[in-house]
RNA sequence: GCCGGUGUGGCGAAAUGGCAGACGCACAGGACUUAAAAUCCUGGGACCGUAAAAAGUCGUGUCGGUUCGAGUCCGACCACCGGCACCA
């Protein structure tokens, strides 16, 4: 396609200007914004230091700089936020709009292994490439606060926050984290070792020996959130359960607050639902069942089950323990021992994938033991089955086959009794009914509707010490350690006490950053031992203690990067408290936290849950001033390939932004990405569509630039190959642009555009805002005289979308200006939009039949009269009686006839 | 199975309960040109109709409802996309 305008000269020119001028610098309290800077010209014209205007923090999810470079999906969100950042600057806000690199983690390490290079090298190269691509799009990032999670100056503070977690406990009385020093020890702890064990069991960062997800192919353990259908989220490799010593973060302590916090923030309902589902709160009761003729080695004889339906207790006909339940072996009778052992082996062999995929076919064995139902003293058999999960609730259930699908399937398979205790509403089958009904066959709760029955039986159990109301969560504690090289080392050392028992201790803050050892072989080991263990001289300290060799997961660095941006070069704190209060607090404006956060849905339960958790801990410890980090969050929709399929290398439908930029320029690329459709929708790429918006930018260009100088310029460009920006000076503005008073029609066109673009930007409707700009240009291009004042305001509207072109044209219109980035956003004047006459459609029985033109001032009666006279209505009114005439002021007339 | 989202021309889409299809793509016709590209102008949901028009009928996934009036609100269903899924 023929070049529409010299974007190849304009775009680099303005990117250089912005960089030299630091145009998009975000100012912190106390900063000296030098005279001459356009921000200063707008907000501090007198030159005397004055208070900062209100803040606006617009954040992108920072990218993981992969070797493949940017694809067209990345700049979608970045363009949206850039437009809003520029819009907010024009409105007078002090805007924070930063960018950085989430560069630790598995994919970076795997890429390095593939390339045979150290991840430090590959990461640097990838970052450089991403940065080049992002910069070529002309985004208004403040690069002075760029962060890189792998930079020691950054991860020092990631480690510092880990120490905060390590040195805190969750105080249930206050429902918040407190320093570990405030922990009160039970009086029966005899010595320091016992106290230490107690303290270590209460920390927000603690060591656990529980079975974890081990991924052989990746050579590391994974968090629950990273395992999907028994496969690794990344790479789709099989995972197995394996007991290992691992660091955990006590996110479960925050389950309730993470849930409640969702109510106060402006996120999409679907995203909130995803988090709610993941947290998985369910209310119910724990019920204690006595095991008949049995006592455990520590003298207990009861098994506790969790149920959300205590009202169905009378319908419990058997009990099921998970095969991993700690008492299975003890309660099993000699006769059943072989069968139980065999079943446990069989279950252990099954991968978790098999366990879920074969879900429909229930399996299990009888233990030989019986439990006593506390409400009716019935003896019910105790089974073990893998449909009961060890990790949820108490790992044991009471089975009520009549009112639970799974229990019913199991009972039918093993011929266990089914007893109805809930009457379903009329017309529904009661056996297998799991909803709310009315209790039957249930002694003292018979006749009660389900909610009341639940309440009454819970009280009954509670008063007898047989059970209590409980809330359970699906959310598990966060498995926080990885057996990989490319991550933050833990600032932890291991020691031995006088009895030879190992215990851990935190390094002091002064030891940070703790650098990883420089390994040449950083590949994972086959044993599951972390690669850091290879660095013997790093691991073994002179005093005999050893360093922790696990590293932190990829998510660690992204949990708090939005805080570092605020004060990125601070060497004495993760973020200074004054800038933190300004950008994250509710002063001086009302929005606490990041004002707008844009990114993909893929982070709905990982990054967004983890970051909220860390933020709440930091809030509890007084380090940050808002309880939630991200006030408003928007997910951009996926961009599909031209074939309507998800872009992927194997399909060969990946669009490379570099090529688009070379042919059409950054402004056209940005404009197209926003013009495709609503930000949050999934939409297919179409390069023809880029040509469309590119033509629009060409029309804008021709609206301003003199034809003749344009033709000469283009000829020189091709014949002489003059590629430097100086050539632009030969271009002259069109002679039709004059300092004349605009006509009423011209003002109306402009103000309609101002109104539409302003309202659409406030509602994040970029596509319709752009169409409004197109409507203006289609109109303005027909004017014989183009008043300077009108065109200048149009450029202010265009600037957020196509900043390079707008800056270039604005500088022609306004000699002496340095950048239009802080030029005030125009306000529309409603008076200018008022019409003298208006055209109103006239309907008969709701069908359009004619149109009438009436003065805006026409009364209802006048409009009715005019409508009845409308020529084309006659055939539809003949022989009919008029029942009613509806006049919707300024909209339409509808005549109802019979 | 459960939760969330989306269904509108050939395509991307637009429409506070009030003229369905703004804006753009693709397409067709015309102007300019030796010609093409670019640019500019015009057209365009389907059906029926006509020399051409006009008029008319139908039309926003399906079926029903509310309303003077429904793409929009309500009820039932269908399809596609995303998430969760033996969580008691």
PDB file of C-alpha atoms in Angstrom, chain A residues 358-578:
ATOM      1  CA  UNK A 358     -12.312 -41.855  36.214  1.00  0.00           C
ATOM      2  CA  UNK A 359     -14.458 -39.804  38.526  1.00  0.00           C
ATOM      3  CA  UNK A 360     -17.702 -41.351  37.445  1.00  0.00           C
ATOM      4  CA  UNK A 361     -16.659 -44.868  38.375  1.00  0.00           C
ATOM      5  CA  UNK A 362     -16.543 -44.933  42.161  1.00  0.00           C
ATOM      6  CA  UNK A 363     -14.243 -47.249  44.002  1.00  0.00           C
ATOM      7  CA  UNK A 364     -13.552 -48.006  47.660  1.00  0.00           C
ATOM      8  CA  UNK A 365     -13.306 -50.692  50.341  1.00  0.00           C
ATOM      9  CA  UNK A 366     -14.873 -51.378  53.719  1.00  0.00           C
ATOM     10  CA  UNK A 367     -12.515 -50.999  56.699  1.00  0.00           C
ATOM     11  CA  UNK A 368     -14.464 -53.357  58.926  1.00  0.00           C
ATOM     12  CA  UNK A 369     -14.990 -50.584  61.468  1.00  0.00           C
ATOM     13  CA  UNK A 370     -18.235 -48.841  62.407  1.00  0.00           C
ATOM     14  CA  UNK A 371     -19.055 -45.335  63.510  1.00  0.00           C
ATOM     15  CA  UNK A 372     -21.908 -44.278  65.762  1.00  0.00           C
ATOM     16  CA  UNK A 373     -24.225 -41.622  64.353  1.00  0.00           C
ATOM     17  CA  UNK A 374     -24.485 -39.069  67.184  1.00  0.00           C
ATOM     18  CA  UNK A 375     -28.136 -38.221  66.525  1.00  0.00           C
ATOM     19  CA  UNK A 376     -29.592 -41.745  66.574  1.00  0.00           C
ATOM     20  CA  UNK A 377     -26.768 -43.969  67.833  1.00  0.00           C
ATOM     21  CA  UNK A 378     -26.921 -46.083  64.676  1.00  0.00           C
ATOM     22  CA  UNK A 379     -23.903 -48.127  63.719  1.00  0.00           C
ATOM     23  CA  UNK A 380     -22.796 -47.216  60.213  1.00  0.00           C
ATOM     24  CA  UNK A 381     -19.938 -48.853  58.293  1.00  0.00           C
ATOM     25  CA  UNK A 382     -16.732 -46.890  57.660  1.00  0.00           C
ATOM     26  CA  UNK A 383     -15.361 -47.148  54.137  1.00  0.00           C
ATOM     27  CA  UNK A 384     -12.392 -45.627  52.429  1.00  0.00           C
ATOM     28  CA  UNK A 385     -12.727 -44.248  48.904  1.00  0.00           C
ATOM     29  CA  UNK A 386     -10.723 -41.928  46.718  1.00  0.00           C
ATOM     30  CA  UNK A 387     -13.706 -39.746  45.969  1.00  0.00           C
ATOM     31  CA  UNK A 388     -13.075 -38.212  49.360  1.00  0.00           C
ATOM     32  CA  UNK A 389     -10.141 -35.832  49.269  1.00  0.00           C
ATOM     33  CA  UNK A 390      -7.602 -35.805  52.057  1.00  0.00           C
ATOM     34  CA  UNK A 391      -6.951 -32.127  51.553  1.00  0.00           C
ATOM     35  CA  UNK A 392     -10.444 -30.741  51.966  1.00  0.00           C
ATOM     36  CA  UNK A 393     -12.403 -30.347  55.175  1.00  0.00           C
ATOM     37  CA  UNK A 394     -11.411 -33.095  57.584  1.00  0.00           C
ATOM     38  CA  UNK A 395     -10.703 -35.719  54.928  1.00  0.00           C
ATOM     39  CA  UNK A 396     -13.759 -37.616  56.097  1.00  0.00           C
ATOM     40  CA  UNK A 397     -17.452 -37.428  55.256  1.00  0.00           C
ATOM     41  CA  UNK A 398     -20.740 -38.781  56.400  1.00  0.00           C
ATOM     42  CA  UNK A 399     -22.415 -40.249  53.343  1.00  0.00           C
ATOM     43  CA  UNK A 400     -26.025 -39.316  52.737  1.00  0.00           C
ATOM     44  CA  UNK A 401     -26.750 -41.161  49.494  1.00  0.00           C
ATOM     45  CA  UNK A 402     -30.345 -39.982  49.253  1.00  0.00           C
ATOM     46  CA  UNK A 403     -29.237 -36.352  48.938  1.00  0.00           C
ATOM     47  CA  UNK A 404     -25.795 -36.352  47.405  1.00  0.00           C
ATOM     48  CA  UNK A 405     -25.004 -37.470  43.868  1.00  0.00           C
ATOM     49  CA  UNK A 406     -21.597 -38.908  44.656  1.00  0.00           C
ATOM     50  CA  UNK A 407     -22.748 -40.758  47.731  1.00  0.00           C
ATOM     51  CA  UNK A 408     -25.694 -42.113  45.763  1.00  0.00           C
ATOM     52  CA  UNK A 409     -23.463 -43.432  42.983  1.00  0.00           C
ATOM     53  CA  UNK A 410     -21.217 -45.062  45.576  1.00  0.00           C
ATOM     54  CA  UNK A 411     -24.111 -46.536  47.561  1.00  0.00           C
ATOM     55  CA  UNK A 412     -25.656 -48.032  44.437  1.00  0.00           C
ATOM     56  CA  UNK A 413     -22.377 -49.587  43.397  1.00  0.00           C
ATOM     57  CA  UNK A 414     -21.745 -51.186  46.807  1.00  0.00           C
ATOM     58  CA  UNK A 415     -25.363 -51.847  47.786  1.00  0.00           C
ATOM     59  CA  UNK A 416     -25.378 -49.535  50.765  1.00  0.00           C
ATOM     60  CA  UNK A 417     -28.708 -48.343  52.165  1.00  0.00           C
ATOM     61  CA  UNK A 418     -30.323 -45.146  50.893  1.00  0.00           C
ATOM     62  CA  UNK A 419     -32.595 -43.303  53.300  1.00  0.00           C
ATOM     63  CA  UNK A 420     -34.656 -40.276  52.340  1.00  0.00           C
ATOM     64  CA  UNK A 421     -34.529 -37.438  54.895  1.00  0.00           C
ATOM     65  CA  UNK A 422     -35.471 -34.468  52.703  1.00  0.00           C
ATOM     66  CA  UNK A 423     -38.789 -34.060  50.927  1.00  0.00           C
ATOM     67  CA  UNK A 424     -38.263 -32.462  47.521  1.00  0.00           C
ATOM     68  CA  UNK A 425     -40.775 -29.836  46.302  1.00  0.00           C
ATOM     69  CA  UNK A 426     -43.828 -31.211  44.499  1.00  0.00           C
ATOM     70  CA  UNK A 427     -43.023 -32.744  41.160  1.00  0.00           C
ATOM     71  CA  UNK A 428     -39.428 -33.605  41.946  1.00  0.00           C
ATOM     72  CA  UNK A 429     -37.932 -36.938  42.865  1.00  0.00           C
ATOM     73  CA  UNK A 430     -36.749 -36.908  46.487  1.00  0.00           C
ATOM     74  CA  UNK A 431     -34.079 -39.584  46.132  1.00  0.00           C
ATOM     75  CA  UNK A 432     -31.075 -37.836  44.657  1.00  0.00           C
ATOM     76  CA  UNK A 433     -32.526 -34.414  45.464  1.00  0.00           C
ATOM     77  CA  UNK A 434     -29.753 -32.118  46.667  1.00  0.00           C
ATOM     78  CA  UNK A 435     -31.549 -28.776  46.957  1.00  0.00           C
ATOM     79  CA  UNK A 436     -33.458 -27.205  49.821  1.00  0.00           C
ATOM     80  CA  UNK A 437     -36.640 -29.014  50.829  1.00  0.00           C
ATOM     81  CA  UNK A 438     -38.298 -30.105  54.042  1.00  0.00           C
ATOM     82  CA  UNK A 439     -36.796 -32.562  56.521  1.00  0.00           C
ATOM     83  CA  UNK A 440     -38.501 -35.938  56.924  1.00  0.00           C
ATOM     84  CA  UNK A 441     -37.666 -39.084  58.939  1.00  0.00           C
ATOM     85  CA  UNK A 442     -35.467 -36.862  61.074  1.00  0.00           C
ATOM     86  CA  UNK A 443     -36.854 -36.913  64.612  1.00  0.00           C
ATOM     87  CA  UNK A 444     -36.732 -33.410  66.085  1.00  0.00           C
ATOM     88  CA  UNK A 445     -36.115 -31.593  62.822  1.00  0.00           C
ATOM     89  CA  UNK A 446     -38.801 -33.352  60.823  1.00  0.00           C
ATOM     90  CA  UNK A 447     -41.039 -30.841  59.111  1.00  0.00           C
ATOM     91  CA  UNK A 448     -38.533 -28.021  59.119  1.00  0.00           C
ATOM     92  CA  UNK A 449     -37.427 -26.387  55.875  1.00  0.00           C
ATOM     93  CA  UNK A 450     -33.750 -27.014  55.086  1.00  0.00           C
ATOM     94  CA  UNK A 451     -32.256 -23.694  56.307  1.00  0.00           C
ATOM     95  CA  UNK A 452     -34.064 -23.953  59.649  1.00  0.00           C
ATOM     96  CA  UNK A 453     -33.244 -27.617  59.991  1.00  0.00           C
ATOM     97  CA  UNK A 454     -29.570 -26.795  59.477  1.00  0.00           C
ATOM     98  CA  UNK A 455     -29.669 -24.156  62.159  1.00  0.00           C
ATOM     99  CA  UNK A 456     -31.518 -26.284  64.654  1.00  0.00           C
ATOM    100  CA  UNK A 457     -29.330 -29.351  64.322  1.00  0.00           C
ATOM    101  CA  UNK A 458     -26.172 -27.257  64.515  1.00  0.00           C
ATOM    102  CA  UNK A 459     -27.378 -25.819  67.804  1.00  0.00           C
ATOM    103  CA  UNK A 460     -28.283 -29.280  69.026  1.00  0.00           C
ATOM    104  CA  UNK A 461     -24.822 -30.641  68.184  1.00  0.00           C
ATOM    105  CA  UNK A 462     -23.073 -27.636  69.630  1.00  0.00           C
ATOM    106  CA  UNK A 463     -24.883 -27.773  72.936  1.00  0.00           C
ATOM    107  CA  UNK A 464     -23.827 -31.426  73.381  1.00  0.00           C
ATOM    108  CA  UNK A 465     -20.248 -30.933  72.247  1.00  0.00           C
ATOM    109  CA  UNK A 466     -20.860 -33.183  69.239  1.00  0.00           C
ATOM    110  CA  UNK A 467     -20.123 -30.657  66.549  1.00  0.00           C
ATOM    111  CA  UNK A 468     -20.039 -27.031  65.613  1.00  0.00           C
ATOM    112  CA  UNK A 469     -20.726 -24.672  62.759  1.00  0.00           C
ATOM    113  CA  UNK A 470     -17.649 -24.317  60.537  1.00  0.00           C
ATOM    114  CA  UNK A 471     -16.581 -22.552  57.426  1.00  0.00           C
ATOM    115  CA  UNK A 472     -14.339 -24.366  54.977  1.00  0.00           C
ATOM    116  CA  UNK A 473     -12.343 -23.026  52.068  1.00  0.00           C
ATOM    117  CA  UNK A 474     -11.067 -24.690  48.939  1.00  0.00           C
ATOM    118  CA  UNK A 475      -8.120 -22.328  48.973  1.00  0.00           C
ATOM    119  CA  UNK A 476      -4.892 -24.036  50.043  1.00  0.00           C
ATOM    120  CA  UNK A 477      -1.783 -22.455  51.435  1.00  0.00           C
ATOM    121  CA  UNK A 478       0.539 -21.228  48.738  1.00  0.00           C
ATOM    122  CA  UNK A 479       3.437 -23.522  47.949  1.00  0.00           C
ATOM    123  CA  UNK A 480       6.190 -20.983  47.613  1.00  0.00           C
ATOM    124  CA  UNK A 481       9.432 -22.832  46.857  1.00  0.00           C
ATOM    125  CA  UNK A 482      10.797 -24.158  43.571  1.00  0.00           C
ATOM    126  CA  UNK A 483      13.717 -26.435  42.770  1.00  0.00           C
ATOM    127  CA  UNK A 484      15.020 -24.167  40.060  1.00  0.00           C
ATOM    128  CA  UNK A 485      17.884 -21.794  39.512  1.00  0.00           C
ATOM    129  CA  UNK A 486      16.282 -18.693  38.001  1.00  0.00           C
ATOM    130  CA  UNK A 487      14.475 -17.185  40.959  1.00  0.00           C
ATOM    131  CA  UNK A 488      15.052 -15.244  44.142  1.00  0.00           C
ATOM    132  CA  UNK A 489      17.083 -17.206  46.719  1.00  0.00           C
ATOM    133  CA  UNK A 490      15.462 -17.417  50.150  1.00  0.00           C
ATOM    134  CA  UNK A 491      17.181 -15.261  52.771  1.00  0.00           C
ATOM    135  CA  UNK A 492      17.175 -18.245  55.121  1.00  0.00           C
ATOM    136  CA  UNK A 493      19.844 -20.413  56.692  1.00  0.00           C
ATOM    137  CA  UNK A 494      19.575 -23.799  58.373  1.00  0.00           C
ATOM    138  CA  UNK A 495      21.257 -24.657  61.649  1.00  0.00           C
ATOM    139  CA  UNK A 496      21.366 -27.574  64.059  1.00  0.00           C
ATOM    140  CA  UNK A 497      20.518 -27.374  67.731  1.00  0.00           C
ATOM    141  CA  UNK A 498      22.432 -29.217  70.472  1.00  0.00           C
ATOM    142  CA  UNK A 499      20.380 -32.367  69.746  1.00  0.00           C
ATOM    143  CA  UNK A 500      21.250 -32.256  66.073  1.00  0.00           C
ATOM    144  CA  UNK A 501      17.781 -31.181  64.953  1.00  0.00           C
ATOM    145  CA  UNK A 502      17.684 -28.795  62.001  1.00  0.00           C
ATOM    146  CA  UNK A 503      15.972 -25.447  62.298  1.00  0.00           C
ATOM    147  CA  UNK A 504      15.786 -22.353  60.130  1.00  0.00           C
ATOM    148  CA  UNK A 505      16.674 -18.774  60.774  1.00  0.00           C
ATOM    149  CA  UNK A 506      16.216 -15.614  58.743  1.00  0.00           C
ATOM    150  CA  UNK A 507      19.117 -13.556  57.511  1.00  0.00           C
ATOM    151  CA  UNK A 508      19.132  -9.983  58.784  1.00  0.00           C
ATOM    152  CA  UNK A 509      17.827  -7.285  56.449  1.00  0.00           C
ATOM    153  CA  UNK A 510      21.377  -5.991  56.174  1.00  0.00           C
ATOM    154  CA  UNK A 511      22.365  -9.197  54.346  1.00  0.00           C
ATOM    155  CA  UNK A 512      20.063  -8.325  51.436  1.00  0.00           C
ATOM    156  CA  UNK A 513      20.149  -8.689  48.546  1.00  0.00           C
ATOM    157  CA  UNK A 514      21.130 -12.319  48.860  1.00  0.00           C
ATOM    158  CA  UNK A 515      22.680 -13.051  45.479  1.00  0.00           C
ATOM    159  CA  UNK A 516      22.354 -16.483  43.898  1.00  0.00           C
ATOM    160  CA  UNK A 517      25.612 -18.354  43.291  1.00  0.00           C
ATOM    161  CA  UNK A 518      27.021 -18.058  39.810  1.00  0.00           C
ATOM    162  CA  UNK A 519      26.435 -21.545  38.426  1.00  0.00           C
ATOM    163  CA  UNK A 520      27.585 -22.822  35.066  1.00  0.00           C
ATOM    164  CA  UNK A 521      25.302 -25.852  35.350  1.00  0.00           C
ATOM    165  CA  UNK A 522      21.944 -24.494  36.392  1.00  0.00           C
ATOM    166  CA  UNK A 523      19.803 -27.306  34.995  1.00  0.00           C
ATOM    167  CA  UNK A 524      17.392 -29.007  37.392  1.00  0.00           C
ATOM    168  CA  UNK A 525      18.618 -32.183  39.056  1.00  0.00           C
ATOM    169  CA  UNK A 526      16.829 -35.487  38.636  1.00  0.00           C
ATOM    170  CA  UNK A 527      16.597 -36.052  42.373  1.00  0.00           C
ATOM    171  CA  UNK A 528      14.527 -32.989  43.052  1.00  0.00           C
ATOM    172  CA  UNK A 529      17.371 -31.359  44.895  1.00  0.00           C
ATOM    173  CA  UNK A 530      17.577 -27.696  43.848  1.00  0.00           C
ATOM    174  CA  UNK A 531      20.418 -26.706  41.512  1.00  0.00           C
ATOM    175  CA  UNK A 532      21.645 -24.178  44.066  1.00  0.00           C
ATOM    176  CA  UNK A 533      22.779 -27.158  46.177  1.00  0.00           C
ATOM    177  CA  UNK A 534      25.574 -27.688  43.629  1.00  0.00           C
ATOM    178  CA  UNK A 535      27.248 -24.483  44.808  1.00  0.00           C
ATOM    179  CA  UNK A 536      28.879 -26.010  47.870  1.00  0.00           C
ATOM    180  CA  UNK A 537      30.906 -22.934  48.821  1.00  0.00           C
ATOM    181  CA  UNK A 538      27.748 -20.806  48.611  1.00  0.00           C
ATOM    182  CA  UNK A 539      25.598 -23.251  50.581  1.00  0.00           C
ATOM    183  CA  UNK A 540      28.020 -24.017  53.391  1.00  0.00           C
ATOM    184  CA  UNK A 541      28.777 -21.118  55.669  1.00  0.00           C
ATOM    185  CA  UNK A 542      31.886 -20.895  57.867  1.00  0.00           C
ATOM    186  CA  UNK A 543      29.908 -21.392  61.089  1.00  0.00           C
ATOM    187  CA  UNK A 544      28.556 -24.721  59.845  1.00  0.00           C
ATOM    188  CA  UNK A 545      25.119 -23.490  58.891  1.00  0.00           C
ATOM    189  CA  UNK A 546      23.732 -24.033  55.404  1.00  0.00           C
ATOM    190  CA  UNK A 547      21.769 -21.820  53.064  1.00  0.00           C
ATOM    191  CA  UNK A 548      18.292 -22.667  51.917  1.00  0.00           C
ATOM    192  CA  UNK A 549      18.676 -23.881  48.329  1.00  0.00           C
ATOM    193  CA  UNK A 550      15.115 -23.549  47.049  1.00  0.00           C
ATOM    194  CA  UNK A 551      14.177 -20.424  45.133  1.00  0.00           C
ATOM    195  CA  UNK A 552      10.979 -18.389  45.021  1.00  0.00           C
ATOM    196  CA  UNK A 553       8.360 -18.912  42.296  1.00  0.00           C
ATOM    197  CA  UNK A 554       7.870 -16.570  39.362  1.00  0.00           C
ATOM    198  CA  UNK A 555       4.883 -14.951  41.081  1.00  0.00           C
ATOM    199  CA  UNK A 556       6.980 -13.473  43.891  1.00  0.00           C
ATOM    200  CA  UNK A 557       8.340 -10.541  41.930  1.00  0.00           C
ATOM    201  CA  UNK A 558       4.984  -9.650  40.390  1.00  0.00           C
ATOM    202  CA  UNK A 559       3.276  -9.559  43.786  1.00  0.00           C
ATOM    203  CA  UNK A 560       4.471  -6.074  44.578  1.00  0.00           C
ATOM    204  CA  UNK A 561       6.004  -4.492  41.457  1.00  0.00           C
ATOM    205  CA  UNK A 562       3.251  -1.866  41.298  1.00  0.00           C
ATOM    206  CA  UNK A 563       4.561  -0.542  44.622  1.00  0.00           C
ATOM    207  CA  UNK A 564       8.158  -0.376  43.445  1.00  0.00           C
ATOM    208  CA  UNK A 565       7.226   1.725  40.405  1.00  0.00           C
ATOM    209  CA  UNK A 566       6.151   4.477  42.745  1.00  0.00           C
ATOM    210  CA  UNK A 567       9.653   4.915  44.127  1.00  0.00           C
ATOM    211  CA  UNK A 568      11.799   2.690  41.949  1.00  0.00           C
ATOM    212  CA  UNK A 569      15.235   3.995  42.848  1.00  0.00           C
ATOM    213  CA  UNK A 570      14.747   4.109  46.609  1.00  0.00           C
ATOM    214  CA  UNK A 571      17.765   2.334  48.122  1.00  0.00           C
ATOM    215  CA  UNK A 572      16.581   2.456  51.717  1.00  0.00           C
ATOM    216  CA  UNK A 573      12.997   1.195  51.452  1.00  0.00           C
ATOM    217  CA  UNK A 574      10.878  -0.964  49.137  1.00  0.00           C
ATOM    218  CA  UNK A 575       8.899   2.237  48.583  1.00  0.00           C
ATOM    219  CA  UNK A 576       9.041   5.544  50.418  1.00  0.00           C
ATOM    220  CA  UNK A 577       6.055   6.174  52.624  1.00  0.00           C
ATOM    221  CA  UNK A 578       5.313   9.649  51.310  1.00  0.00           C
TER     222      UNK A 578
END
